[in-house]
Amino acid sequence: MPGTLNIAVLASGKGSNLKALLDAVKAGKIRQARVCIVISNNPDAGALQIARADGIPWLHLSRQQFESDEAFNAALLSALTRHGVNFIALAGYLKKIHPSIIRAYRNRIINVHPALLPAFGGPGMYGKFVHEAVIKSRAPVSGATVHVVDELYDHGVIILQKSVPVTPGDTPETLAARVSAVEHEIYPEAIRLFAEGKVKIEELHVEIESHA
């Protein structure tokens, strides 16, 4: 993707992946990207607090503020356009992205999921529910996945994955901490790859050029 990534980060929670991304940009690890707006459906989201502290434009935008899905999606698309967004990063955003938004930003929306997709994905698989399911299944490993967002939950092509061990005695909280650390590594890295034009997506296939 040529030029600078003007990124909208959509988040519902504390914003740890947003912070990891901003830290990577500030450290010069991602030179061709900037976060131009942070949007949350939760007015108390930590992600909005991070945006305010960093002087980044932010917006509380919730379906409950509108009379219809169409009006909400139009308002979201308008906000993205108004801020010159050409790339969207979902960072713990708990609402499904409408097909109209996906069409407008096809292959330019990514998400980080706290498991090794395609395992432990789909409706209802977020946050502690993912880690509870992993532990219950007695899987020996878990991890994080960065993937392109399409019309289905946790379905788009995978960009990066990294695994972590599931250890005896793990709780959802201890496993979440280990997975979160990995998310903070691979999410900024995936955005760097997009910013440098190293990700090529064709239908259900993705190629990533050498990091060198």
PDB file of N, CA and C in Angstrom, residues 94-195:
ATOM      1  N   LEU A  94     -15.606  -4.689  20.000  1.00  0.00           N
ATOM      2  CA  LEU A  94     -16.518  -5.810  20.224  1.00  0.00           C
ATOM      3  C   LEU A  94     -17.757  -5.784  19.344  1.00  0.00           C
ATOM      4  N   LYS A  95     -17.773  -4.923  18.346  1.00  0.00           N
ATOM      5  CA  LYS A  95     -18.913  -4.859  17.440  1.00  0.00           C
ATOM      6  C   LYS A  95     -18.504  -5.338  16.055  1.00  0.00           C
ATOM      7  N   LYS A  96     -19.407  -6.080  15.424  1.00  0.00           N
ATOM      8  CA  LYS A  96     -19.123  -6.568  14.080  1.00  0.00           C
ATOM      9  C   LYS A  96     -19.167  -5.413  13.078  1.00  0.00           C
ATOM     10  N   ILE A  97     -18.202  -5.399  12.181  1.00  0.00           N
ATOM     11  CA  ILE A  97     -18.125  -4.350  11.175  1.00  0.00           C
ATOM     12  C   ILE A  97     -19.119  -4.650  10.057  1.00  0.00           C
ATOM     13  N   HIS A  98     -19.912  -3.664   9.712  1.00  0.00           N
ATOM     14  CA  HIS A  98     -20.955  -3.847   8.699  1.00  0.00           C
ATOM     15  C   HIS A  98     -20.332  -4.040   7.316  1.00  0.00           C
ATOM     16  N   PRO A  99     -20.974  -4.849   6.462  1.00  0.00           N
ATOM     17  CA  PRO A  99     -20.436  -5.078   5.117  1.00  0.00           C
ATOM     18  C   PRO A  99     -20.192  -3.794   4.319  1.00  0.00           C
ATOM     19  N   SER A 100     -20.981  -2.755   4.553  1.00  0.00           N
ATOM     20  CA  SER A 100     -20.768  -1.504   3.813  1.00  0.00           C
ATOM     21  C   SER A 100     -19.411  -0.893   4.142  1.00  0.00           C
ATOM     22  N   ILE A 101     -18.975  -1.021   5.391  1.00  0.00           N
ATOM     23  CA  ILE A 101     -17.658  -0.513   5.782  1.00  0.00           C
ATOM     24  C   ILE A 101     -16.564  -1.414   5.211  1.00  0.00           C
ATOM     25  N   ILE A 102     -16.802  -2.713   5.260  1.00  0.00           N
ATOM     26  CA  ILE A 102     -15.813  -3.657   4.723  1.00  0.00           C
ATOM     27  C   ILE A 102     -15.623  -3.441   3.228  1.00  0.00           C
ATOM     28  N   ARG A 103     -16.712  -3.195   2.509  1.00  0.00           N
ATOM     29  CA  ARG A 103     -16.595  -2.938   1.070  1.00  0.00           C
ATOM     30  C   ARG A 103     -15.786  -1.675   0.802  1.00  0.00           C
ATOM     31  N   ALA A 104     -16.001  -0.661   1.609  1.00  0.00           N
ATOM     32  CA  ALA A 104     -15.290   0.606   1.407  1.00  0.00           C
ATOM     33  C   ALA A 104     -13.808   0.489   1.713  1.00  0.00           C
ATOM     34  N   TYR A 105     -13.453  -0.457   2.587  1.00  0.00           N
ATOM     35  CA  TYR A 105     -12.053  -0.618   3.012  1.00  0.00           C
ATOM     36  C   TYR A 105     -11.590  -2.068   2.814  1.00  0.00           C
ATOM     37  N   ARG A 106     -11.966  -2.643   1.723  1.00  0.00           N
ATOM     38  CA  ARG A 106     -11.643  -4.056   1.459  1.00  0.00           C
ATOM     39  C   ARG A 106     -10.143  -4.310   1.559  1.00  0.00           C
ATOM     40  N   ASN A 107      -9.775  -5.312   2.365  1.00  0.00           N
ATOM     41  CA  ASN A 107      -8.380  -5.699   2.605  1.00  0.00           C
ATOM     42  C   ASN A 107      -7.564  -4.600   3.285  1.00  0.00           C
ATOM     43  N   ARG A 108      -8.254  -3.616   3.868  1.00  0.00           N
ATOM     44  CA  ARG A 108      -7.579  -2.545   4.602  1.00  0.00           C
ATOM     45  C   ARG A 108      -8.136  -2.423   6.027  1.00  0.00           C
ATOM     46  N   ILE A 109      -8.729  -3.519   6.511  1.00  0.00           N
ATOM     47  CA  ILE A 109      -9.181  -3.603   7.898  1.00  0.00           C
ATOM     48  C   ILE A 109      -8.552  -4.848   8.499  1.00  0.00           C
ATOM     49  N   ILE A 110      -7.864  -4.686   9.626  1.00  0.00           N
ATOM     50  CA  ILE A 110      -7.277  -5.853  10.282  1.00  0.00           C
ATOM     51  C   ILE A 110      -7.720  -5.912  11.739  1.00  0.00           C
ATOM     52  N   ASN A 111      -7.578  -7.089  12.295  1.00  0.00           N
ATOM     53  CA  ASN A 111      -7.960  -7.341  13.680  1.00  0.00           C
ATOM     54  C   ASN A 111      -6.908  -8.225  14.320  1.00  0.00           C
ATOM     55  N   VAL A 112      -6.757  -8.106  15.629  1.00  0.00           N
ATOM     56  CA  VAL A 112      -5.900  -9.022  16.371  1.00  0.00           C
ATOM     57  C   VAL A 112      -6.800  -9.854  17.271  1.00  0.00           C
ATOM     58  N   HIS A 113      -6.638 -11.173  17.190  1.00  0.00           N
ATOM     59  CA  HIS A 113      -7.495 -12.110  17.921  1.00  0.00           C
ATOM     60  C   HIS A 113      -6.630 -12.904  18.903  1.00  0.00           C
ATOM     61  N   PRO A 114      -7.113 -13.099  20.137  1.00  0.00           N
ATOM     62  CA  PRO A 114      -6.291 -13.739  21.174  1.00  0.00           C
ATOM     63  C   PRO A 114      -6.308 -15.262  21.144  1.00  0.00           C
ATOM     64  N   ALA A 115      -6.090 -15.833  19.981  1.00  0.00           N
ATOM     65  CA  ALA A 115      -5.972 -17.288  19.820  1.00  0.00           C
ATOM     66  C   ALA A 115      -5.357 -17.548  18.450  1.00  0.00           C
ATOM     67  N   LEU A 116      -5.037 -18.804  18.201  1.00  0.00           N
ATOM     68  CA  LEU A 116      -4.456 -19.181  16.918  1.00  0.00           C
ATOM     69  C   LEU A 116      -5.581 -19.590  15.971  1.00  0.00           C
ATOM     70  N   LEU A 117      -6.111 -18.629  15.251  1.00  0.00           N
ATOM     71  CA  LEU A 117      -7.172 -18.926  14.289  1.00  0.00           C
ATOM     72  C   LEU A 117      -6.679 -19.928  13.247  1.00  0.00           C
ATOM     73  N   PRO A 118      -7.591 -20.765  12.733  1.00  0.00           N
ATOM     74  CA  PRO A 118      -9.039 -20.712  12.876  1.00  0.00           C
ATOM     75  C   PRO A 118      -9.592 -21.313  14.171  1.00  0.00           C
ATOM     76  N   ALA A 119      -8.739 -21.824  15.034  1.00  0.00           N
ATOM     77  CA  ALA A 119      -9.241 -22.370  16.299  1.00  0.00           C
ATOM     78  C   ALA A 119      -9.696 -21.240  17.218  1.00  0.00           C
ATOM     79  N   PHE A 120     -10.742 -21.498  17.965  1.00  0.00           N
ATOM     80  CA  PHE A 120     -11.224 -20.588  19.004  1.00  0.00           C
ATOM     81  C   PHE A 120     -11.587 -19.203  18.461  1.00  0.00           C
ATOM     82  N   GLY A 121     -12.247 -19.200  17.303  1.00  0.00           N
ATOM     83  CA  GLY A 121     -12.759 -17.965  16.731  1.00  0.00           C
ATOM     84  C   GLY A 121     -14.258 -18.065  16.534  1.00  0.00           C
ATOM     85  N   GLY A 122     -14.845 -16.991  16.047  1.00  0.00           N
ATOM     86  CA  GLY A 122     -16.264 -16.974  15.755  1.00  0.00           C
ATOM     87  C   GLY A 122     -17.073 -16.192  16.763  1.00  0.00           C
ATOM     88  N   PRO A 123     -18.394 -16.151  16.588  1.00  0.00           N
ATOM     89  CA  PRO A 123     -19.258 -15.379  17.488  1.00  0.00           C
ATOM     90  C   PRO A 123     -19.073 -15.788  18.947  1.00  0.00           C
ATOM     91  N   GLY A 124     -18.984 -14.813  19.816  1.00  0.00           N
ATOM     92  CA  GLY A 124     -18.841 -15.072  21.241  1.00  0.00           C
ATOM     93  C   GLY A 124     -17.428 -15.383  21.700  1.00  0.00           C
ATOM     94  N   MET A 125     -16.507 -15.520  20.756  1.00  0.00           N
ATOM     95  CA  MET A 125     -15.132 -15.844  21.117  1.00  0.00           C
ATOM     96  C   MET A 125     -14.308 -14.566  21.200  1.00  0.00           C
ATOM     97  N   TYR A 126     -14.328 -13.965  22.379  1.00  0.00           N
ATOM     98  CA  TYR A 126     -13.530 -12.771  22.619  1.00  0.00           C
ATOM     99  C   TYR A 126     -13.139 -12.741  24.091  1.00  0.00           C
ATOM    100  N   GLY A 127     -12.043 -12.023  24.366  1.00  0.00           N
ATOM    101  CA  GLY A 127     -11.623 -11.831  25.750  1.00  0.00           C
ATOM    102  C   GLY A 127     -11.460 -13.129  26.516  1.00  0.00           C
ATOM    103  N   LYS A 128     -11.961 -13.121  27.751  1.00  0.00           N
ATOM    104  CA  LYS A 128     -11.779 -14.266  28.637  1.00  0.00           C
ATOM    105  C   LYS A 128     -12.442 -15.529  28.114  1.00  0.00           C
ATOM    106  N   PHE A 129     -13.475 -15.383  27.269  1.00  0.00           N
ATOM    107  CA  PHE A 129     -14.167 -16.552  26.745  1.00  0.00           C
ATOM    108  C   PHE A 129     -13.238 -17.387  25.865  1.00  0.00           C
ATOM    109  N   VAL A 130     -12.350 -16.708  25.138  1.00  0.00           N
ATOM    110  CA  VAL A 130     -11.373 -17.431  24.322  1.00  0.00           C
ATOM    111  C   VAL A 130     -10.432 -18.228  25.215  1.00  0.00           C
ATOM    112  N   HIS A 131      -9.887 -17.577  26.226  1.00  0.00           N
ATOM    113  CA  HIS A 131      -8.904 -18.241  27.093  1.00  0.00           C
ATOM    114  C   HIS A 131      -9.542 -19.370  27.907  1.00  0.00           C
ATOM    115  N   GLU A 132     -10.768 -19.178  28.336  1.00  0.00           N
ATOM    116  CA  GLU A 132     -11.480 -20.254  29.028  1.00  0.00           C
ATOM    117  C   GLU A 132     -11.650 -21.465  28.116  1.00  0.00           C
ATOM    118  N   ALA A 133     -11.998 -21.210  26.853  1.00  0.00           N
ATOM    119  CA  ALA A 133     -12.186 -22.314  25.906  1.00  0.00           C
ATOM    120  C   ALA A 133     -10.881 -23.030  25.613  1.00  0.00           C
ATOM    121  N   VAL A 134      -9.790 -22.278  25.489  1.00  0.00           N
ATOM    122  CA  VAL A 134      -8.486 -22.896  25.233  1.00  0.00           C
ATOM    123  C   VAL A 134      -8.092 -23.807  26.393  1.00  0.00           C
ATOM    124  N   ILE A 135      -8.228 -23.303  27.615  1.00  0.00           N
ATOM    125  CA  ILE A 135      -7.856 -24.105  28.788  1.00  0.00           C
ATOM    126  C   ILE A 135      -8.748 -25.331  28.909  1.00  0.00           C
ATOM    127  N   LYS A 136     -10.035 -25.162  28.690  1.00  0.00           N
ATOM    128  CA  LYS A 136     -10.967 -26.285  28.786  1.00  0.00           C
ATOM    129  C   LYS A 136     -10.651 -27.372  27.764  1.00  0.00           C
ATOM    130  N   SER A 137     -10.177 -26.958  26.586  1.00  0.00           N
ATOM    131  CA  SER A 137      -9.872 -27.922  25.518  1.00  0.00           C
ATOM    132  C   SER A 137      -8.574 -28.686  25.764  1.00  0.00           C
ATOM    133  N   ARG A 138      -7.781 -28.211  26.742  1.00  0.00           N
ATOM    134  CA  ARG A 138      -6.467 -28.776  27.047  1.00  0.00           C
ATOM    135  C   ARG A 138      -5.493 -28.642  25.873  1.00  0.00           C
ATOM    136  N   ALA A 139      -5.676 -27.605  25.088  1.00  0.00           N
ATOM    137  CA  ALA A 139      -4.734 -27.337  24.000  1.00  0.00           C
ATOM    138  C   ALA A 139      -3.353 -27.033  24.585  1.00  0.00           C
ATOM    139  N   PRO A 140      -2.284 -27.542  23.992  1.00  0.00           N
ATOM    140  CA  PRO A 140      -0.944 -27.301  24.531  1.00  0.00           C
ATOM    141  C   PRO A 140      -0.409 -25.911  24.239  1.00  0.00           C
ATOM    142  N   VAL A 141      -0.973 -25.243  23.221  1.00  0.00           N
ATOM    143  CA  VAL A 141      -0.515 -23.901  22.863  1.00  0.00           C
ATOM    144  C   VAL A 141      -1.713 -23.005  22.569  1.00  0.00           C
ATOM    145  N   SER A 142      -1.488 -21.725  22.744  1.00  0.00           N
ATOM    146  CA  SER A 142      -2.414 -20.710  22.270  1.00  0.00           C
ATOM    147  C   SER A 142      -1.578 -19.635  21.595  1.00  0.00           C
ATOM    148  N   GLY A 143      -2.081 -18.435  21.515  1.00  0.00           N
ATOM    149  CA  GLY A 143      -1.306 -17.396  20.877  1.00  0.00           C
ATOM    150  C   GLY A 143      -2.191 -16.277  20.385  1.00  0.00           C
ATOM    151  N   ALA A 144      -1.706 -15.556  19.384  1.00  0.00           N
ATOM    152  CA  ALA A 144      -2.439 -14.430  18.826  1.00  0.00           C
ATOM    153  C   ALA A 144      -2.346 -14.459  17.312  1.00  0.00           C
ATOM    154  N   THR A 145      -3.368 -13.904  16.684  1.00  0.00           N
ATOM    155  CA  THR A 145      -3.456 -13.881  15.232  1.00  0.00           C
ATOM    156  C   THR A 145      -3.835 -12.490  14.758  1.00  0.00           C
ATOM    157  N   VAL A 146      -3.117 -11.980  13.781  1.00  0.00           N
ATOM    158  CA  VAL A 146      -3.540 -10.773  13.083  1.00  0.00           C
ATOM    159  C   VAL A 146      -4.110 -11.209  11.742  1.00  0.00           C
ATOM    160  N   HIS A 147      -5.339 -10.790  11.470  1.00  0.00           N
ATOM    161  CA  HIS A 147      -5.984 -11.220  10.231  1.00  0.00           C
ATOM    162  C   HIS A 147      -6.751 -10.072   9.592  1.00  0.00           C
ATOM    163  N   VAL A 148      -7.000 -10.209   8.315  1.00  0.00           N
ATOM    164  CA  VAL A 148      -7.828  -9.259   7.585  1.00  0.00           C
ATOM    165  C   VAL A 148      -9.291  -9.501   7.975  1.00  0.00           C
ATOM    166  N   VAL A 149     -10.039  -8.429   8.091  1.00  0.00           N
ATOM    167  CA  VAL A 149     -11.447  -8.529   8.464  1.00  0.00           C
ATOM    168  C   VAL A 149     -12.302  -8.632   7.207  1.00  0.00           C
ATOM    169  N   ASP A 150     -13.153  -9.650   7.187  1.00  0.00           N
ATOM    170  CA  ASP A 150     -14.142  -9.747   6.118  1.00  0.00           C
ATOM    171  C   ASP A 150     -15.531  -9.820   6.741  1.00  0.00           C
ATOM    172  N   GLU A 151     -16.506 -10.313   5.983  1.00  0.00           N
ATOM    173  CA  GLU A 151     -17.886 -10.267   6.451  1.00  0.00           C
ATOM    174  C   GLU A 151     -18.207 -11.284   7.537  1.00  0.00           C
ATOM    175  N   LEU A 152     -17.311 -12.214   7.830  1.00  0.00           N
ATOM    176  CA  LEU A 152     -17.552 -13.228   8.846  1.00  0.00           C
ATOM    177  C   LEU A 152     -16.635 -13.002  10.038  1.00  0.00           C
ATOM    178  N   TYR A 153     -17.092 -13.419  11.224  1.00  0.00           N
ATOM    179  CA  TYR A 153     -16.276 -13.286  12.430  1.00  0.00           C
ATOM    180  C   TYR A 153     -14.978 -14.084  12.300  1.00  0.00           C
ATOM    181  N   ASP A 154     -13.847 -13.435  12.534  1.00  0.00           N
ATOM    182  CA  ASP A 154     -12.549 -14.107  12.669  1.00  0.00           C
ATOM    183  C   ASP A 154     -12.243 -15.017  11.482  1.00  0.00           C
ATOM    184  N   HIS A 155     -12.572 -14.551  10.283  1.00  0.00           N
ATOM    185  CA  HIS A 155     -12.527 -15.419   9.118  1.00  0.00           C
ATOM    186  C   HIS A 155     -11.503 -15.009   8.070  1.00  0.00           C
ATOM    187  N   GLY A 156     -11.152 -13.729   8.000  1.00  0.00           N
ATOM    188  CA  GLY A 156     -10.302 -13.250   6.918  1.00  0.00           C
ATOM    189  C   GLY A 156      -8.906 -13.840   6.929  1.00  0.00           C
ATOM    190  N   VAL A 157      -8.173 -13.619   5.840  1.00  0.00           N
ATOM    191  CA  VAL A 157      -6.860 -14.226   5.676  1.00  0.00           C
ATOM    192  C   VAL A 157      -5.921 -13.801   6.802  1.00  0.00           C
ATOM    193  N   ILE A 158      -5.077 -14.737   7.207  1.00  0.00           N
ATOM    194  CA  ILE A 158      -4.148 -14.513   8.318  1.00  0.00           C
ATOM    195  C   ILE A 158      -2.887 -13.810   7.825  1.00  0.00           C
ATOM    196  N   ILE A 159      -2.486 -12.775   8.550  1.00  0.00           N
ATOM    197  CA  ILE A 159      -1.276 -12.029   8.229  1.00  0.00           C
ATOM    198  C   ILE A 159      -0.101 -12.532   9.069  1.00  0.00           C
ATOM    199  N   LEU A 160      -0.264 -12.571  10.381  1.00  0.00           N
ATOM    200  CA  LEU A 160       0.778 -13.031  11.294  1.00  0.00           C
ATOM    201  C   LEU A 160       0.163 -13.821  12.440  1.00  0.00           C
ATOM    202  N   GLN A 161       0.912 -14.775  12.943  1.00  0.00           N
ATOM    203  CA  GLN A 161       0.542 -15.506  14.147  1.00  0.00           C
ATOM    204  C   GLN A 161       1.787 -15.741  14.990  1.00  0.00           C
ATOM    205  N   LYS A 162       1.575 -15.825  16.291  1.00  0.00           N
ATOM    206  CA  LYS A 162       2.660 -16.213  17.189  1.00  0.00           C
ATOM    207  C   LYS A 162       2.066 -17.002  18.339  1.00  0.00           C
ATOM    208  N   SER A 163       2.718 -18.087  18.703  1.00  0.00           N
ATOM    209  CA  SER A 163       2.162 -18.984  19.718  1.00  0.00           C
ATOM    210  C   SER A 163       2.811 -18.754  21.074  1.00  0.00           C
ATOM    211  N   VAL A 164       2.082 -19.174  22.104  1.00  0.00           N
ATOM    212  CA  VAL A 164       2.596 -19.210  23.475  1.00  0.00           C
ATOM    213  C   VAL A 164       2.169 -20.545  24.078  1.00  0.00           C
ATOM    214  N   PRO A 165       2.915 -21.071  25.039  1.00  0.00           N
ATOM    215  CA  PRO A 165       2.517 -22.327  25.666  1.00  0.00           C
ATOM    216  C   PRO A 165       1.345 -22.115  26.615  1.00  0.00           C
ATOM    217  N   VAL A 166       0.528 -23.142  26.718  1.00  0.00           N
ATOM    218  CA  VAL A 166      -0.484 -23.195  27.778  1.00  0.00           C
ATOM    219  C   VAL A 166       0.096 -24.083  28.863  1.00  0.00           C
ATOM    220  N   THR A 167       0.326 -23.518  30.034  1.00  0.00           N
ATOM    221  CA  THR A 167       1.034 -24.242  31.079  1.00  0.00           C
ATOM    222  C   THR A 167       0.065 -24.842  32.097  1.00  0.00           C
ATOM    223  N   PRO A 168       0.478 -25.906  32.783  1.00  0.00           N
ATOM    224  CA  PRO A 168      -0.355 -26.484  33.830  1.00  0.00           C
ATOM    225  C   PRO A 168      -0.682 -25.434  34.890  1.00  0.00           C
ATOM    226  N   GLY A 169      -1.926 -25.395  35.288  1.00  0.00           N
ATOM    227  CA  GLY A 169      -2.336 -24.429  36.294  1.00  0.00           C
ATOM    228  C   GLY A 169      -2.711 -23.070  35.736  1.00  0.00           C
ATOM    229  N   ASP A 170      -2.645 -22.906  34.416  1.00  0.00           N
ATOM    230  CA  ASP A 170      -3.043 -21.632  33.827  1.00  0.00           C
ATOM    231  C   ASP A 170      -4.494 -21.305  34.156  1.00  0.00           C
ATOM    232  N   THR A 171      -4.737 -20.039  34.411  1.00  0.00           N
ATOM    233  CA  THR A 171      -6.089 -19.512  34.512  1.00  0.00           C
ATOM    234  C   THR A 171      -6.332 -18.638  33.288  1.00  0.00           C
ATOM    235  N   PRO A 172      -7.580 -18.271  33.025  1.00  0.00           N
ATOM    236  CA  PRO A 172      -7.808 -17.347  31.908  1.00  0.00           C
ATOM    237  C   PRO A 172      -6.989 -16.069  32.037  1.00  0.00           C
ATOM    238  N   GLU A 173      -6.770 -15.630  33.265  1.00  0.00           N
ATOM    239  CA  GLU A 173      -6.025 -14.396  33.486  1.00  0.00           C
ATOM    240  C   GLU A 173      -4.534 -14.561  33.176  1.00  0.00           C
ATOM    241  N   THR A 174      -3.940 -15.659  33.619  1.00  0.00           N
ATOM    242  CA  THR A 174      -2.507 -15.849  33.363  1.00  0.00           C
ATOM    243  C   THR A 174      -2.250 -16.104  31.883  1.00  0.00           C
ATOM    244  N   LEU A 175      -3.143 -16.856  31.249  1.00  0.00           N
ATOM    245  CA  LEU A 175      -2.985 -17.100  29.816  1.00  0.00           C
ATOM    246  C   LEU A 175      -3.202 -15.808  29.034  1.00  0.00           C
ATOM    247  N   ALA A 176      -4.183 -15.012  29.453  1.00  0.00           N
ATOM    248  CA  ALA A 176      -4.447 -13.742  28.769  1.00  0.00           C
ATOM    249  C   ALA A 176      -3.233 -12.830  28.811  1.00  0.00           C
ATOM    250  N   ALA A 177      -2.538 -12.789  29.943  1.00  0.00           N
ATOM    251  CA  ALA A 177      -1.359 -11.933  30.058  1.00  0.00           C
ATOM    252  C   ALA A 177      -0.278 -12.363  29.074  1.00  0.00           C
ATOM    253  N   ARG A 178      -0.097 -13.675  28.931  1.00  0.00           N
ATOM    254  CA  ARG A 178       0.927 -14.186  28.021  1.00  0.00           C
ATOM    255  C   ARG A 178       0.551 -13.899  26.565  1.00  0.00           C
ATOM    256  N   VAL A 179      -0.723 -14.086  26.242  1.00  0.00           N
ATOM    257  CA  VAL A 179      -1.192 -13.832  24.880  1.00  0.00           C
ATOM    258  C   VAL A 179      -1.142 -12.338  24.562  1.00  0.00           C
ATOM    259  N   SER A 180      -1.519 -11.515  25.534  1.00  0.00           N
ATOM    260  CA  SER A 180      -1.517 -10.072  25.314  1.00  0.00           C
ATOM    261  C   SER A 180      -0.122  -9.562  24.959  1.00  0.00           C
ATOM    262  N   ALA A 181       0.900 -10.098  25.621  1.00  0.00           N
ATOM    263  CA  ALA A 181       2.267  -9.684  25.321  1.00  0.00           C
ATOM    264  C   ALA A 181       2.625  -9.982  23.866  1.00  0.00           C
ATOM    265  N   VAL A 182       2.139 -11.105  23.367  1.00  0.00           N
ATOM    266  CA  VAL A 182       2.387 -11.480  21.974  1.00  0.00           C
ATOM    267  C   VAL A 182       1.607 -10.565  21.025  1.00  0.00           C
ATOM    268  N   GLU A 183       0.368 -10.250  21.385  1.00  0.00           N
ATOM    269  CA  GLU A 183      -0.418  -9.323  20.570  1.00  0.00           C
ATOM    270  C   GLU A 183       0.332  -8.007  20.374  1.00  0.00           C
ATOM    271  N   HIS A 184       0.932  -7.521  21.455  1.00  0.00           N
ATOM    272  CA  HIS A 184       1.628  -6.238  21.399  1.00  0.00           C
ATOM    273  C   HIS A 184       2.883  -6.294  20.533  1.00  0.00           C
ATOM    274  N   GLU A 185       3.366  -7.495  20.255  1.00  0.00           N
ATOM    275  CA  GLU A 185       4.489  -7.661  19.337  1.00  0.00           C
ATOM    276  C   GLU A 185       4.019  -7.709  17.886  1.00  0.00           C
ATOM    277  N   ILE A 186       3.041  -8.556  17.608  1.00  0.00           N
ATOM    278  CA  ILE A 186       2.711  -8.839  16.210  1.00  0.00           C
ATOM    279  C   ILE A 186       1.754  -7.838  15.588  1.00  0.00           C
ATOM    280  N   TYR A 187       0.966  -7.121  16.403  1.00  0.00           N
ATOM    281  CA  TYR A 187       0.039  -6.166  15.801  1.00  0.00           C
ATOM    282  C   TYR A 187       0.787  -4.977  15.194  1.00  0.00           C
ATOM    283  N   PRO A 188       1.674  -4.325  15.934  1.00  0.00           N
ATOM    284  CA  PRO A 188       2.460  -3.259  15.289  1.00  0.00           C
ATOM    285  C   PRO A 188       3.290  -3.775  14.111  1.00  0.00           C
ATOM    286  N   GLU A 189       3.804  -4.998  14.229  1.00  0.00           N
ATOM    287  CA  GLU A 189       4.594  -5.560  13.128  1.00  0.00           C
ATOM    288  C   GLU A 189       3.747  -5.731  11.880  1.00  0.00           C
ATOM    289  N   ALA A 190       2.520  -6.205  12.032  1.00  0.00           N
ATOM    290  CA  ALA A 190       1.635  -6.366  10.882  1.00  0.00           C
ATOM    291  C   ALA A 190       1.345  -5.018  10.229  1.00  0.00           C
ATOM    292  N   ILE A 191       1.114  -4.005  11.041  1.00  0.00           N
ATOM    293  CA  ILE A 191       0.842  -2.676  10.499  1.00  0.00           C
ATOM    294  C   ILE A 191       2.077  -2.125   9.791  1.00  0.00           C
ATOM    295  N   ARG A 192       3.260  -2.404  10.327  1.00  0.00           N
ATOM    296  CA  ARG A 192       4.490  -1.996   9.639  1.00  0.00           C
ATOM    297  C   ARG A 192       4.572  -2.631   8.256  1.00  0.00           C
ATOM    298  N   LEU A 193       4.241  -3.908   8.164  1.00  0.00           N
ATOM    299  CA  LEU A 193       4.297  -4.600   6.883  1.00  0.00           C
ATOM    300  C   LEU A 193       3.337  -3.980   5.874  1.00  0.00           C
ATOM    301  N   PHE A 194       2.142  -3.637   6.330  1.00  0.00           N
ATOM    302  CA  PHE A 194       1.191  -2.963   5.445  1.00  0.00           C
ATOM    303  C   PHE A 194       1.729  -1.590   5.040  1.00  0.00           C
ATOM    304  N   ALA A 195       2.256  -0.851   6.008  1.00  0.00           N
ATOM    305  CA  ALA A 195       2.739   0.504   5.739  1.00  0.00           C
ATOM    306  C   ALA A 195       3.870   0.507   4.717  1.00  0.00           C
TER     307      ALA A 195
END
